[in-house]
Short mmCIF file of N, CA and C in Angstrom, two decimals:
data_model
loop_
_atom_site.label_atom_id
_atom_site.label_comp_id
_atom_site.label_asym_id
_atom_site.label_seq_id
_atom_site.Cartn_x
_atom_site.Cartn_y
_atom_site.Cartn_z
N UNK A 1 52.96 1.31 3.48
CA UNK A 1 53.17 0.05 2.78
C UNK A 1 52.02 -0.90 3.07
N UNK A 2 51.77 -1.34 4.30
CA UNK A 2 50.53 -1.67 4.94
C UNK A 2 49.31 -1.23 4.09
N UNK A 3 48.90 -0.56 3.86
CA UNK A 3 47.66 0.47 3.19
C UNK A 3 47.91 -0.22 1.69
N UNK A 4 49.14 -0.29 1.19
CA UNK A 4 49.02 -0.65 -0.80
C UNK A 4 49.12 -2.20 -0.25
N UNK A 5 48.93 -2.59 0.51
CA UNK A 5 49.06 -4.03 0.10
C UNK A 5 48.14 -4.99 0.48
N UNK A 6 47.11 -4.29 1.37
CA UNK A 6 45.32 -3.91 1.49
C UNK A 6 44.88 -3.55 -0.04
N UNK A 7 45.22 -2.96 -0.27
CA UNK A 7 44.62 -2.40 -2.02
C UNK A 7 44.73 -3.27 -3.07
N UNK A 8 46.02 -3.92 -3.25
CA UNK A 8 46.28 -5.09 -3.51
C UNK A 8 45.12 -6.14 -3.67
N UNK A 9 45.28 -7.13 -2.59
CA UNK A 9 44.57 -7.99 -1.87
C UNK A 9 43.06 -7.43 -2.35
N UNK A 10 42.40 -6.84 -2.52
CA UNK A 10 40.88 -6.23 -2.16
C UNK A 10 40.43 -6.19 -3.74
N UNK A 11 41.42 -5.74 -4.93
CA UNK A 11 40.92 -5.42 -6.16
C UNK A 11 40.77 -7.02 -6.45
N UNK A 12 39.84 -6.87 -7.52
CA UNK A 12 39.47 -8.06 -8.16
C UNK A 12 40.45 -9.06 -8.93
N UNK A 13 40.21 -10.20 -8.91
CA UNK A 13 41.21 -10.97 -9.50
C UNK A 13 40.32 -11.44 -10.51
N UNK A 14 41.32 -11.79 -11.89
CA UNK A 14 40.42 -12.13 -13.30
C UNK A 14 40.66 -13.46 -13.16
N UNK A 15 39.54 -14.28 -13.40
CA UNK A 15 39.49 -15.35 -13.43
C UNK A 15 39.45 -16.35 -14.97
N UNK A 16 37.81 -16.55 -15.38
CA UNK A 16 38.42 -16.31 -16.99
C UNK A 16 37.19 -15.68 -18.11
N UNK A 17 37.56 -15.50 -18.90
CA UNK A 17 37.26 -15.26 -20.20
C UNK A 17 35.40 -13.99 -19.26
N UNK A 18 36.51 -12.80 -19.02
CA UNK A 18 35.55 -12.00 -17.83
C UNK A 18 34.87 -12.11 -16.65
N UNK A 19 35.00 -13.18 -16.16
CA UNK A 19 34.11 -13.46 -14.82
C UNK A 19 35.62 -12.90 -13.93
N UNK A 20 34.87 -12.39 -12.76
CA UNK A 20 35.94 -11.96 -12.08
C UNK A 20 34.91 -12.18 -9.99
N UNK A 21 36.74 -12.53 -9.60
CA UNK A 21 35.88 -12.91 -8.04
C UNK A 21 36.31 -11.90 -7.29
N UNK A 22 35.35 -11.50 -6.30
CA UNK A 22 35.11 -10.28 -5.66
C UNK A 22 35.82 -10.68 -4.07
N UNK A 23 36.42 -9.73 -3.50
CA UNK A 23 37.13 -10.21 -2.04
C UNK A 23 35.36 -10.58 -1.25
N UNK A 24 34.54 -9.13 -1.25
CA UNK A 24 33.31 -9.15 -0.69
C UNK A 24 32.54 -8.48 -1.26
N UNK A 25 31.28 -9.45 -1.26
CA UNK A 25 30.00 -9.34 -1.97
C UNK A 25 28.86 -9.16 -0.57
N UNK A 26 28.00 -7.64 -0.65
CA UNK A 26 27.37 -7.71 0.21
C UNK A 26 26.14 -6.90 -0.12
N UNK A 27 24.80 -7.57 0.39
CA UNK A 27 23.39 -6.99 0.26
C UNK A 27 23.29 -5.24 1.00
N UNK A 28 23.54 -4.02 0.65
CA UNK A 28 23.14 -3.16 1.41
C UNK A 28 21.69 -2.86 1.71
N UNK A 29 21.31 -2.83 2.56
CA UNK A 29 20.09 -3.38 2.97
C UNK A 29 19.63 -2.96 4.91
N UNK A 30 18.44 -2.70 4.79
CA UNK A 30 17.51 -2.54 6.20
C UNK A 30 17.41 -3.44 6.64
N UNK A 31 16.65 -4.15 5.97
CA UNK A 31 15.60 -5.86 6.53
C UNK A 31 16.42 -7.04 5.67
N UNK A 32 16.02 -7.93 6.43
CA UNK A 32 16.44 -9.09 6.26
C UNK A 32 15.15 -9.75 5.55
N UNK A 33 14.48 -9.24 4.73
CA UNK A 33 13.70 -9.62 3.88
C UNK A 33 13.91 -11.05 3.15
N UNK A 34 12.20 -11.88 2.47
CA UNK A 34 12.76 -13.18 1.99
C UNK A 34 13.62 -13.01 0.71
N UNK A 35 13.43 -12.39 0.04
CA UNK A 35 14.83 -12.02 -1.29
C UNK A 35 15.67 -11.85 -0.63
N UNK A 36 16.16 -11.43 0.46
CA UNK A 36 17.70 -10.42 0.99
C UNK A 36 18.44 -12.23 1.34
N UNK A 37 17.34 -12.64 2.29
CA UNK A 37 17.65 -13.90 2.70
C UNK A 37 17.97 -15.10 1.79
N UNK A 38 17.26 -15.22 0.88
CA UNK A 38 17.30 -16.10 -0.54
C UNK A 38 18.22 -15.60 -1.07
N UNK A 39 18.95 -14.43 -1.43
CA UNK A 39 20.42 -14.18 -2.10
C UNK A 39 21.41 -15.08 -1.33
N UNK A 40 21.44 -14.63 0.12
CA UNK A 40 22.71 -15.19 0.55
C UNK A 40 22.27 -16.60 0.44
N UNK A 41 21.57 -16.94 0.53
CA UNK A 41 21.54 -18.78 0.55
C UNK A 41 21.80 -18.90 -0.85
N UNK A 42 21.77 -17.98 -2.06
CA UNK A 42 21.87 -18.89 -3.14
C UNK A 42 23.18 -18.43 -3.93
N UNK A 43 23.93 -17.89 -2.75
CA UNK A 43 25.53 -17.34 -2.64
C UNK A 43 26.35 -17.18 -1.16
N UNK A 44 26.52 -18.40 -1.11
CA UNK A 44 27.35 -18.51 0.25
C UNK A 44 28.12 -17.46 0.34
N UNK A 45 28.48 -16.42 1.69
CA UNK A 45 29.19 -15.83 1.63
C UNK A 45 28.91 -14.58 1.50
N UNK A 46 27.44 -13.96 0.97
CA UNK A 46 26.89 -12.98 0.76
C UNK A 46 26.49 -12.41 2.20
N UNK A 47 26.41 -11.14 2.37
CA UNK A 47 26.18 -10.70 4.04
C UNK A 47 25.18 -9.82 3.45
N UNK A 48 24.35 -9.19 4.26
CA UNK A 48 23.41 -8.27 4.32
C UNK A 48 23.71 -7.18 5.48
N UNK A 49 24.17 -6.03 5.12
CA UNK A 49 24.76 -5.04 5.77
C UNK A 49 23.81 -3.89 6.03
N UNK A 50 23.89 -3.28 6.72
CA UNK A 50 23.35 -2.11 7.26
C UNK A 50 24.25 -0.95 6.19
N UNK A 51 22.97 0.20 5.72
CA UNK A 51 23.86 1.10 4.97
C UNK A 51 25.48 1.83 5.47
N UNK A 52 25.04 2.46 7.09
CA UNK A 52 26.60 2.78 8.09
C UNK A 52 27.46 1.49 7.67
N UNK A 53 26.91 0.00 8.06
CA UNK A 53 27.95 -0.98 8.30
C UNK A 53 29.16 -0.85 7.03
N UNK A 54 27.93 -0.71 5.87
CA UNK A 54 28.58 -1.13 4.60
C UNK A 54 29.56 -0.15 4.15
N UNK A 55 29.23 1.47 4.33
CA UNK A 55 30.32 2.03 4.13
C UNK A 55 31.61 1.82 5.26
N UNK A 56 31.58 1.66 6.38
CA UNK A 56 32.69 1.23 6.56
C UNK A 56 33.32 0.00 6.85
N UNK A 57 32.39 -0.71 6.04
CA UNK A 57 33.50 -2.31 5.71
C UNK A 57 33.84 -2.29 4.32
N UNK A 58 33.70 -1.89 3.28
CA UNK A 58 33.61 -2.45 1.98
C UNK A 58 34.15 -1.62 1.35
N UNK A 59 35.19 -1.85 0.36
CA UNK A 59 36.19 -1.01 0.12
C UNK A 59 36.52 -1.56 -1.64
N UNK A 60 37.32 -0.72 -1.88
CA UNK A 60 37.75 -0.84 -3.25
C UNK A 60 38.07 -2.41 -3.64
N UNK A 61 37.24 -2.77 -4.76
CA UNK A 61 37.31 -4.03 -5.23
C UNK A 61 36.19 -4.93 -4.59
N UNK A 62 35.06 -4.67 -4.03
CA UNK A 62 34.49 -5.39 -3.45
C UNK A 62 33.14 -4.71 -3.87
N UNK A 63 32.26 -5.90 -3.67
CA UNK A 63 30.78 -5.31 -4.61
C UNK A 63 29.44 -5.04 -3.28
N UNK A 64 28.99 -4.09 -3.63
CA UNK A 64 27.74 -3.72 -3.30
C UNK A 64 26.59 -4.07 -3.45
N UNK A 65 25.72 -4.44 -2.80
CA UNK A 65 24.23 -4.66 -3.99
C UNK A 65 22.90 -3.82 -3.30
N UNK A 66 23.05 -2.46 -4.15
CA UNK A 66 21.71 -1.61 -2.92
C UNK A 66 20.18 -2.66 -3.26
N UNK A 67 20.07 -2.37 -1.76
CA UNK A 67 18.57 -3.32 -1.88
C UNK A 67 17.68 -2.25 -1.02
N UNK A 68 17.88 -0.99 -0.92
CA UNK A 68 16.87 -0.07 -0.34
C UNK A 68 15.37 0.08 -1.14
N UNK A 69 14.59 0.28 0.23
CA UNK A 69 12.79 0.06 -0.43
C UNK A 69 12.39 1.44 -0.01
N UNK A 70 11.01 1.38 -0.64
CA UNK A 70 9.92 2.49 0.66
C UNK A 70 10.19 2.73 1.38
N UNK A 71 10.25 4.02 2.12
CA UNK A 71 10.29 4.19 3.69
C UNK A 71 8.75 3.76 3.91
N UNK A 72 8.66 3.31 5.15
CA UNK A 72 7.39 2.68 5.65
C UNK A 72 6.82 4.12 5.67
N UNK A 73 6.87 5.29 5.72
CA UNK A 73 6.01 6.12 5.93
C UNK A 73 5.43 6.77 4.68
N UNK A 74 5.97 5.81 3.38
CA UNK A 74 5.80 6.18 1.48
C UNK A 74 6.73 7.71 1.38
N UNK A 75 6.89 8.21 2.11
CA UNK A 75 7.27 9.58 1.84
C UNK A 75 8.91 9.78 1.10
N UNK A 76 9.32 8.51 0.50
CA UNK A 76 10.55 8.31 -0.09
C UNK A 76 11.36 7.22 0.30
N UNK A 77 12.46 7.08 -0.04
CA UNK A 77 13.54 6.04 -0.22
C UNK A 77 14.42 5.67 1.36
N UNK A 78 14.07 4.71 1.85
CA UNK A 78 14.68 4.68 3.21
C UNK A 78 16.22 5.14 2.98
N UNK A 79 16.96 5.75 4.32
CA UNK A 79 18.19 6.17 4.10
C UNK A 79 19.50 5.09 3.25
N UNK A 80 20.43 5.75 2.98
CA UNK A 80 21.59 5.00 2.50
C UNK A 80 21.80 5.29 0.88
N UNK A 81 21.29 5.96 0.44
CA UNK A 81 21.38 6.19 -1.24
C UNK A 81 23.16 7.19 -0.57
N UNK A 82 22.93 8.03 0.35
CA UNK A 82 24.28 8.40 0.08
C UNK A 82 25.15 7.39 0.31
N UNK A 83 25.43 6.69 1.22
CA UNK A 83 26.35 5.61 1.73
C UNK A 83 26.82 4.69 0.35
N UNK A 84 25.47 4.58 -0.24
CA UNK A 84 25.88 3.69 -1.50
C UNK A 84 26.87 4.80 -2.14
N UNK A 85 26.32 5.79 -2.68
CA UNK A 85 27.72 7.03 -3.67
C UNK A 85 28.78 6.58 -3.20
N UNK A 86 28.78 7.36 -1.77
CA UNK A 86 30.34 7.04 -1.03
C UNK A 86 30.98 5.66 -1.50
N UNK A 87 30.21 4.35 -1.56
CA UNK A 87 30.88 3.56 -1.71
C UNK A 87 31.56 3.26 -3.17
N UNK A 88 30.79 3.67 -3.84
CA UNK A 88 31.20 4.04 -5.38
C UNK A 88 32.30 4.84 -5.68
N UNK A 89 32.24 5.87 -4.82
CA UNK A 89 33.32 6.71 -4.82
C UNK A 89 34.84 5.99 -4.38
N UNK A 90 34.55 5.43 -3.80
CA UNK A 90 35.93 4.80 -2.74
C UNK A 90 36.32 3.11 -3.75
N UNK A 91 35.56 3.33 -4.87
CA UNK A 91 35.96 2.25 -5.74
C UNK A 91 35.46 0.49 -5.38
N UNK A 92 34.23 0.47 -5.04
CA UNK A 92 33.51 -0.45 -4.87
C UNK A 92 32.55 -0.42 -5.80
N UNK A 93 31.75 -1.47 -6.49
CA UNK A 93 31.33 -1.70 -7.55
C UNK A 93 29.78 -1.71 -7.13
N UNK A 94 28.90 -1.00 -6.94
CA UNK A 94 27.53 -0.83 -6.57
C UNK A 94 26.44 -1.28 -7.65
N UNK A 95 25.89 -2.07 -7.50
CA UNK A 95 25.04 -2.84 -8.11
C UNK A 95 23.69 -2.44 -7.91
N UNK A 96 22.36 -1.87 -8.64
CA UNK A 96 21.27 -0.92 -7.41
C UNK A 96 21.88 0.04 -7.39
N UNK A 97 22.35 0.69 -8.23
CA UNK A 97 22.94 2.30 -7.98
C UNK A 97 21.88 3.45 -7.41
N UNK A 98 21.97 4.64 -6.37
CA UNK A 98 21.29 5.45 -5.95
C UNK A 98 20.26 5.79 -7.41
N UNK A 99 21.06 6.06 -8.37
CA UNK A 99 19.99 6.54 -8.95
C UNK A 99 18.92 5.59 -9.93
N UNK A 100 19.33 4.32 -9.48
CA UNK A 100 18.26 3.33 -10.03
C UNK A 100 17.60 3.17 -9.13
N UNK A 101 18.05 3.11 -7.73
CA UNK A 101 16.72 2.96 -7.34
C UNK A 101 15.90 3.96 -6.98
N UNK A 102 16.45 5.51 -6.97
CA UNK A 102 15.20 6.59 -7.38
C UNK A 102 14.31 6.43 -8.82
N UNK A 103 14.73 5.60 -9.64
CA UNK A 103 14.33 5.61 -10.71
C UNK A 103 12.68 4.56 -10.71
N UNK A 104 13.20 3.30 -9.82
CA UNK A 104 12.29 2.35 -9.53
C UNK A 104 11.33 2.27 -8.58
N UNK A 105 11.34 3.41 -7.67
CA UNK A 105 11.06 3.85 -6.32
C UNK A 105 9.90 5.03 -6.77
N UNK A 106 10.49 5.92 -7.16
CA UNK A 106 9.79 6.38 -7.30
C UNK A 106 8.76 6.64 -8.87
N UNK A 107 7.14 6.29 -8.48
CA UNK A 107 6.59 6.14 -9.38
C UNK A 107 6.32 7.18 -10.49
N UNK A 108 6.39 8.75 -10.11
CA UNK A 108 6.85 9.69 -11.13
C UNK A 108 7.40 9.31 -12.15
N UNK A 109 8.77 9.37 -11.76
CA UNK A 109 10.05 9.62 -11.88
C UNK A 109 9.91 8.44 -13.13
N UNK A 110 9.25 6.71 -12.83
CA UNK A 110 9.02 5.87 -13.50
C UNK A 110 8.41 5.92 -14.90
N UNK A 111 7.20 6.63 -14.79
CA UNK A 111 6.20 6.97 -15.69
C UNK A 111 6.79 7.98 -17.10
N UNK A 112 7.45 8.94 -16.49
CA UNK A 112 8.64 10.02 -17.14
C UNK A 112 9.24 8.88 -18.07
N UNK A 113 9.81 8.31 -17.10
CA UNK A 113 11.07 7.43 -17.84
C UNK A 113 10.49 6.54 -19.19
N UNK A 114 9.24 5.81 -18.47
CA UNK A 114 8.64 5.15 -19.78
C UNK A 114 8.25 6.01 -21.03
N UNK A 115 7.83 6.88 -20.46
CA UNK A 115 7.14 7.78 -21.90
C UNK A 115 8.18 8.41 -22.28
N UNK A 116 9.29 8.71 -22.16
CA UNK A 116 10.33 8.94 -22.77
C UNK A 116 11.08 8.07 -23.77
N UNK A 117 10.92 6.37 -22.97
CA UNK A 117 11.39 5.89 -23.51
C UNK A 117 10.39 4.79 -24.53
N UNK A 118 9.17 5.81 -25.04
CA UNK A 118 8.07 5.18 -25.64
C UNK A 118 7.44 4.07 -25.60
N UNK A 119 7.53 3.39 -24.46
CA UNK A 119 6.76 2.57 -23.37
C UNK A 119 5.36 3.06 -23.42
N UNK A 120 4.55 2.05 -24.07
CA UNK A 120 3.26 2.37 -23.43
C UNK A 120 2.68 2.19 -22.16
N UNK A 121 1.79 2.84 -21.23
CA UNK A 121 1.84 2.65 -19.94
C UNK A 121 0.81 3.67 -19.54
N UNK A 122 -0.37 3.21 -18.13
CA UNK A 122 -1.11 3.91 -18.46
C UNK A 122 -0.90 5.58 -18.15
N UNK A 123 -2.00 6.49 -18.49
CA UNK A 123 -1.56 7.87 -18.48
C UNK A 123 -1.79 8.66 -16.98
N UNK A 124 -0.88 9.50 -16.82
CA UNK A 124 -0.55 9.71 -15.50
C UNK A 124 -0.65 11.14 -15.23
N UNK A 125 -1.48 11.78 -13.83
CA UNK A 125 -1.29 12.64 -13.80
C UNK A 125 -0.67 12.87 -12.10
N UNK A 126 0.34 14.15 -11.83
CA UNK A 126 0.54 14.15 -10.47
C UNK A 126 0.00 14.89 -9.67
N UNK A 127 -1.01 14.65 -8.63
CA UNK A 127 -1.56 15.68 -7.95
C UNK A 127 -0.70 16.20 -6.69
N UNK A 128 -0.99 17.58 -6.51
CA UNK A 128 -0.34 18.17 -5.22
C UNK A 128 -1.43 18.46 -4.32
N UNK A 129 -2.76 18.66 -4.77
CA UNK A 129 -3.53 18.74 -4.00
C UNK A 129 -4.81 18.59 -4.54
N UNK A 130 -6.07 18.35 -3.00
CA UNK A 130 -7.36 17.39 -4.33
C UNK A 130 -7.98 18.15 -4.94
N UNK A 131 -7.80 19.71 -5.14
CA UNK A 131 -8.24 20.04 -5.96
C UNK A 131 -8.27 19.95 -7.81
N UNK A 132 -6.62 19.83 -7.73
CA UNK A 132 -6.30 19.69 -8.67
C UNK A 132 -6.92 18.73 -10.00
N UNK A 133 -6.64 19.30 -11.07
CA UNK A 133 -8.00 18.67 -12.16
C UNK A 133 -7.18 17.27 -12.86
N UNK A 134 -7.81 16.68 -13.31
CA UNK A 134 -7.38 15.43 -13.83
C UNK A 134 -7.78 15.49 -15.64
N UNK A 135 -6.43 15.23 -16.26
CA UNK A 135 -6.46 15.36 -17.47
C UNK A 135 -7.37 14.05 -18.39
N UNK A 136 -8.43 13.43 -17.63
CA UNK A 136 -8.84 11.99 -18.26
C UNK A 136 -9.71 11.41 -17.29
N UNK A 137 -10.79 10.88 -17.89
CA UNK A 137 -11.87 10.43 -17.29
C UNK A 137 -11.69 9.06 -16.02
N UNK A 138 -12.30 8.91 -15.19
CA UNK A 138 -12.44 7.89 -14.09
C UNK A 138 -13.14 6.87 -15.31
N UNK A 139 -13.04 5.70 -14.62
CA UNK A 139 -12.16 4.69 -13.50
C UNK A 139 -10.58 5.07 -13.11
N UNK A 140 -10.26 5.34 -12.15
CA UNK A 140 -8.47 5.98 -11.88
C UNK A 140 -8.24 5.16 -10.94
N UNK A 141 -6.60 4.76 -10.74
CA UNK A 141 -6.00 3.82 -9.50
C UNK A 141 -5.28 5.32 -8.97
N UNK A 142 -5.42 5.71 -7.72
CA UNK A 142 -4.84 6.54 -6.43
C UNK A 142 -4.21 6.02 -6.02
N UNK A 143 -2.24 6.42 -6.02
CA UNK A 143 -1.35 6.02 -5.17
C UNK A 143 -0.29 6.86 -4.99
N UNK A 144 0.51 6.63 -3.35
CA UNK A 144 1.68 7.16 -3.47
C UNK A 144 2.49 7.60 -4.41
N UNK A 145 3.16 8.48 -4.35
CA UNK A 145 4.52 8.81 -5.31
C UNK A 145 5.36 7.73 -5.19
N UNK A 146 5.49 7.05 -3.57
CA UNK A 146 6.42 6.34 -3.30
C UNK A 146 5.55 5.50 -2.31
N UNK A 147 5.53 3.70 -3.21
CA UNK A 147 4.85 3.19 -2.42
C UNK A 147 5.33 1.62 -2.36
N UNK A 148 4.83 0.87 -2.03
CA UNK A 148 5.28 -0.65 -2.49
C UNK A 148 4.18 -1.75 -1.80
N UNK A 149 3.69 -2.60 -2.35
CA UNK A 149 2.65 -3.85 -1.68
C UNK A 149 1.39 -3.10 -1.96
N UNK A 150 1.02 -2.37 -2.51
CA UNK A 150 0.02 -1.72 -2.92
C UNK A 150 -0.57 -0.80 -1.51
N UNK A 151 0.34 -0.72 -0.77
CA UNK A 151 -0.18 0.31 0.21
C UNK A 151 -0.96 1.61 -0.13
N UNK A 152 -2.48 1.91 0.39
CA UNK A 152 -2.74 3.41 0.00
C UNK A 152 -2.95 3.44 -1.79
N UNK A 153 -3.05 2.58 -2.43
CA UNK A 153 -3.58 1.95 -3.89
C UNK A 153 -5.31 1.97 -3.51
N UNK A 154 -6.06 3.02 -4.54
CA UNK A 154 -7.06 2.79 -4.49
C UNK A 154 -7.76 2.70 -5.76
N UNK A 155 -8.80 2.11 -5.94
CA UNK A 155 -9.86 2.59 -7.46
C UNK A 155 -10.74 3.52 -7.34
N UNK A 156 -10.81 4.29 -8.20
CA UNK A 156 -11.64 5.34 -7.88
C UNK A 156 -12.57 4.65 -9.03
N UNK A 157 -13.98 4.78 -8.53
CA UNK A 157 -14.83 4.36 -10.24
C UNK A 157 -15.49 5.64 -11.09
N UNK A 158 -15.71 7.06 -9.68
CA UNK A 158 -16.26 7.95 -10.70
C UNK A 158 -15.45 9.06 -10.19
N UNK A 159 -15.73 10.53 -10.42
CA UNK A 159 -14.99 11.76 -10.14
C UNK A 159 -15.73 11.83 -8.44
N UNK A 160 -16.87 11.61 -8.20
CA UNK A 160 -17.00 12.15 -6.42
C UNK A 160 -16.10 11.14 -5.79
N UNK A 161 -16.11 10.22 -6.08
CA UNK A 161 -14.79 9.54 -5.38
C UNK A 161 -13.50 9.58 -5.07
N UNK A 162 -13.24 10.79 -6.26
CA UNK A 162 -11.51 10.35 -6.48
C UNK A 162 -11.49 11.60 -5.83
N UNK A 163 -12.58 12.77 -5.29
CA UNK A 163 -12.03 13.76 -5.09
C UNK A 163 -12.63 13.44 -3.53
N UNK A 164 -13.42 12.59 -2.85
CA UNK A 164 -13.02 12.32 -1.68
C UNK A 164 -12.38 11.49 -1.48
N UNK A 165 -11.76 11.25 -2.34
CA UNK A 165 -10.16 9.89 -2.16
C UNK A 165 -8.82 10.91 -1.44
N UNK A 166 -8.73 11.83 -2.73
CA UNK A 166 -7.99 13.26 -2.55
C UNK A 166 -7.83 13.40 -1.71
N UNK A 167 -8.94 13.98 -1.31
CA UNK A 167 -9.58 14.80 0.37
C UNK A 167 -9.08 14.30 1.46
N UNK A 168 -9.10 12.33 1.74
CA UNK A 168 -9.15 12.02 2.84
C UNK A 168 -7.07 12.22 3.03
N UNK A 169 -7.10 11.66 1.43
CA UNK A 169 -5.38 11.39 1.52
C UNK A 169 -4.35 12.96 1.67
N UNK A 170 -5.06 13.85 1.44
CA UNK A 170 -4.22 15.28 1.89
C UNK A 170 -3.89 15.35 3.35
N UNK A 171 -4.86 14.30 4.17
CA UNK A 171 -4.20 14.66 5.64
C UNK A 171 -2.87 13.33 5.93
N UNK A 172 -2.75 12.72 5.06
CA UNK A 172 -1.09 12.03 5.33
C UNK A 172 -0.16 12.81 4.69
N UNK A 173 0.83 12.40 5.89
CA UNK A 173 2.09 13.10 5.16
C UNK A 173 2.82 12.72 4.13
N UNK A 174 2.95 11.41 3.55
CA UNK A 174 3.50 11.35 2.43
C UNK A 174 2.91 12.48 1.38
N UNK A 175 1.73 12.53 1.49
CA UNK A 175 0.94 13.19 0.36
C UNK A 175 1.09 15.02 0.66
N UNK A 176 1.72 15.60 1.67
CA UNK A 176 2.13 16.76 1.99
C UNK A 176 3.78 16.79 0.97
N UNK A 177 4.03 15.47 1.63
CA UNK A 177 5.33 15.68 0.80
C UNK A 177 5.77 15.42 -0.63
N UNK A 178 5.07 14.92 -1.43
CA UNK A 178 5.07 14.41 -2.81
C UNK A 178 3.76 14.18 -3.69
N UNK A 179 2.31 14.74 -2.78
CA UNK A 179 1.57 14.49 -3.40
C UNK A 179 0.87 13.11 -3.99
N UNK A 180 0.30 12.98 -4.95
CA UNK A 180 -0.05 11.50 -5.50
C UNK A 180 -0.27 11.17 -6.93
N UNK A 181 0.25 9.83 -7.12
CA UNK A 181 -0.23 9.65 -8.47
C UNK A 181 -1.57 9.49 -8.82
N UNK A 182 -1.84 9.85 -9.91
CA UNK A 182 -3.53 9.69 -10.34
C UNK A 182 -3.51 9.00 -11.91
N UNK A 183 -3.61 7.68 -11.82
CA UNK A 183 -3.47 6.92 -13.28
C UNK A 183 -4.59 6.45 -14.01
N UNK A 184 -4.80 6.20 -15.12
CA UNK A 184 -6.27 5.74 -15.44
C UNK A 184 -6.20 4.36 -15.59
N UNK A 185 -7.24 3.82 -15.27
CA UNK A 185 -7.15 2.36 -15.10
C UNK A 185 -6.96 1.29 -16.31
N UNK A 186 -6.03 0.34 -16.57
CA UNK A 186 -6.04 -0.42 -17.51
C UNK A 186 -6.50 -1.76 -16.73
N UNK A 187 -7.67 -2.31 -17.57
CA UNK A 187 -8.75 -3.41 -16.99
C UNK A 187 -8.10 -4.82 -17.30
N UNK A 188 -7.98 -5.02 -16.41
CA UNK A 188 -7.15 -6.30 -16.20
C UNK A 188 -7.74 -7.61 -17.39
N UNK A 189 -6.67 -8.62 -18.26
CA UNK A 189 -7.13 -9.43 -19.16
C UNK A 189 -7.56 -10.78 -18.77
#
């Protein structure tokens, strides 16, 4: 009885004409970053949770908001994309869903998406290693698969460059693990 009346209490209450108030609204989140920090100030009441914390505080009827970045090492998405599912699963309303932010995270995955969705954008090729040939002439920007702040962002201006760009970047591990993007440069207006 205890347990349905927790369930109760926790689902959303309608307020009006669709706005609806949430028991708990919380940032899932690593860092206490200035956005993470600027949400809750510009929503009293907002917490910034640790991915563990959040699955086990936050429960059916109560909202999520994934705020996962880069792993500092580029080599992918810091942990908690599962924690977020789980929480979805258990009937919490996830905002930043796992697979948006593989979608936004990773810059592949991005590029796909635009040219699918006939987005112009510049043309992209993925290298696995520096040998590999490039479908389009230099000037090229060199970056992570998975990057953010322009970390490891380089210009290449001709081909001996980009292939000792390659060269130097095959000995990091992000680039063992996902390789790199190779884009052609659109010249800034």
């Amino acid at each position: 009885i205890e347990r349905r009346v927790l369930r109760v209490e926790r689902r959303p209450k309608r307020l009006e004409a669709g706005v609806q108030d949430y028991r708990q609204v919380a940032i899932v989140a690593h860092h206490r970053t200035s956005t993470n920090l600027a949400l809750t100030v510009a929503r009293p009441g907002l917490r910034i949770l640790e991915p563990a914390t959040a699955a086990r505080t936050l429960g059916e009827g109560d909202v999520a908001i994934g705020r996962l970045d880069v792993s500092e090492g580029l080599d992918g998405i810091e942990t908690g994309l599962w924690e977020l599912a789980r929480l979805e699963g258990v009937g919490v309303r996830v905002l930043n869903r796992p697979r948006t932010l593989v979608a936004a995270h990773d810059k592949l995955a991005t590029s796909r998406a635009l040219g699918d969705a006939g987005v112009p954008h510049p043309r992209t090729a993925h290298v696995t290693s520096p040998s590999d040939s490039i479908p389009f002439e230099p000037p090229v920007v060199v970056k992570p698969r998975f990057g953010s702040w322009g970390q490891d962002v380089v210009l290449c201006h001709d081909a001996a460059a980009l292939r000792r760009h390659l060269a130097a970047m095959a000995e990091r591990p992000w680039f063992a693990s996902h390789g790199a993007l190779v884009q052609e440069l659109v010249p800034p207006r």
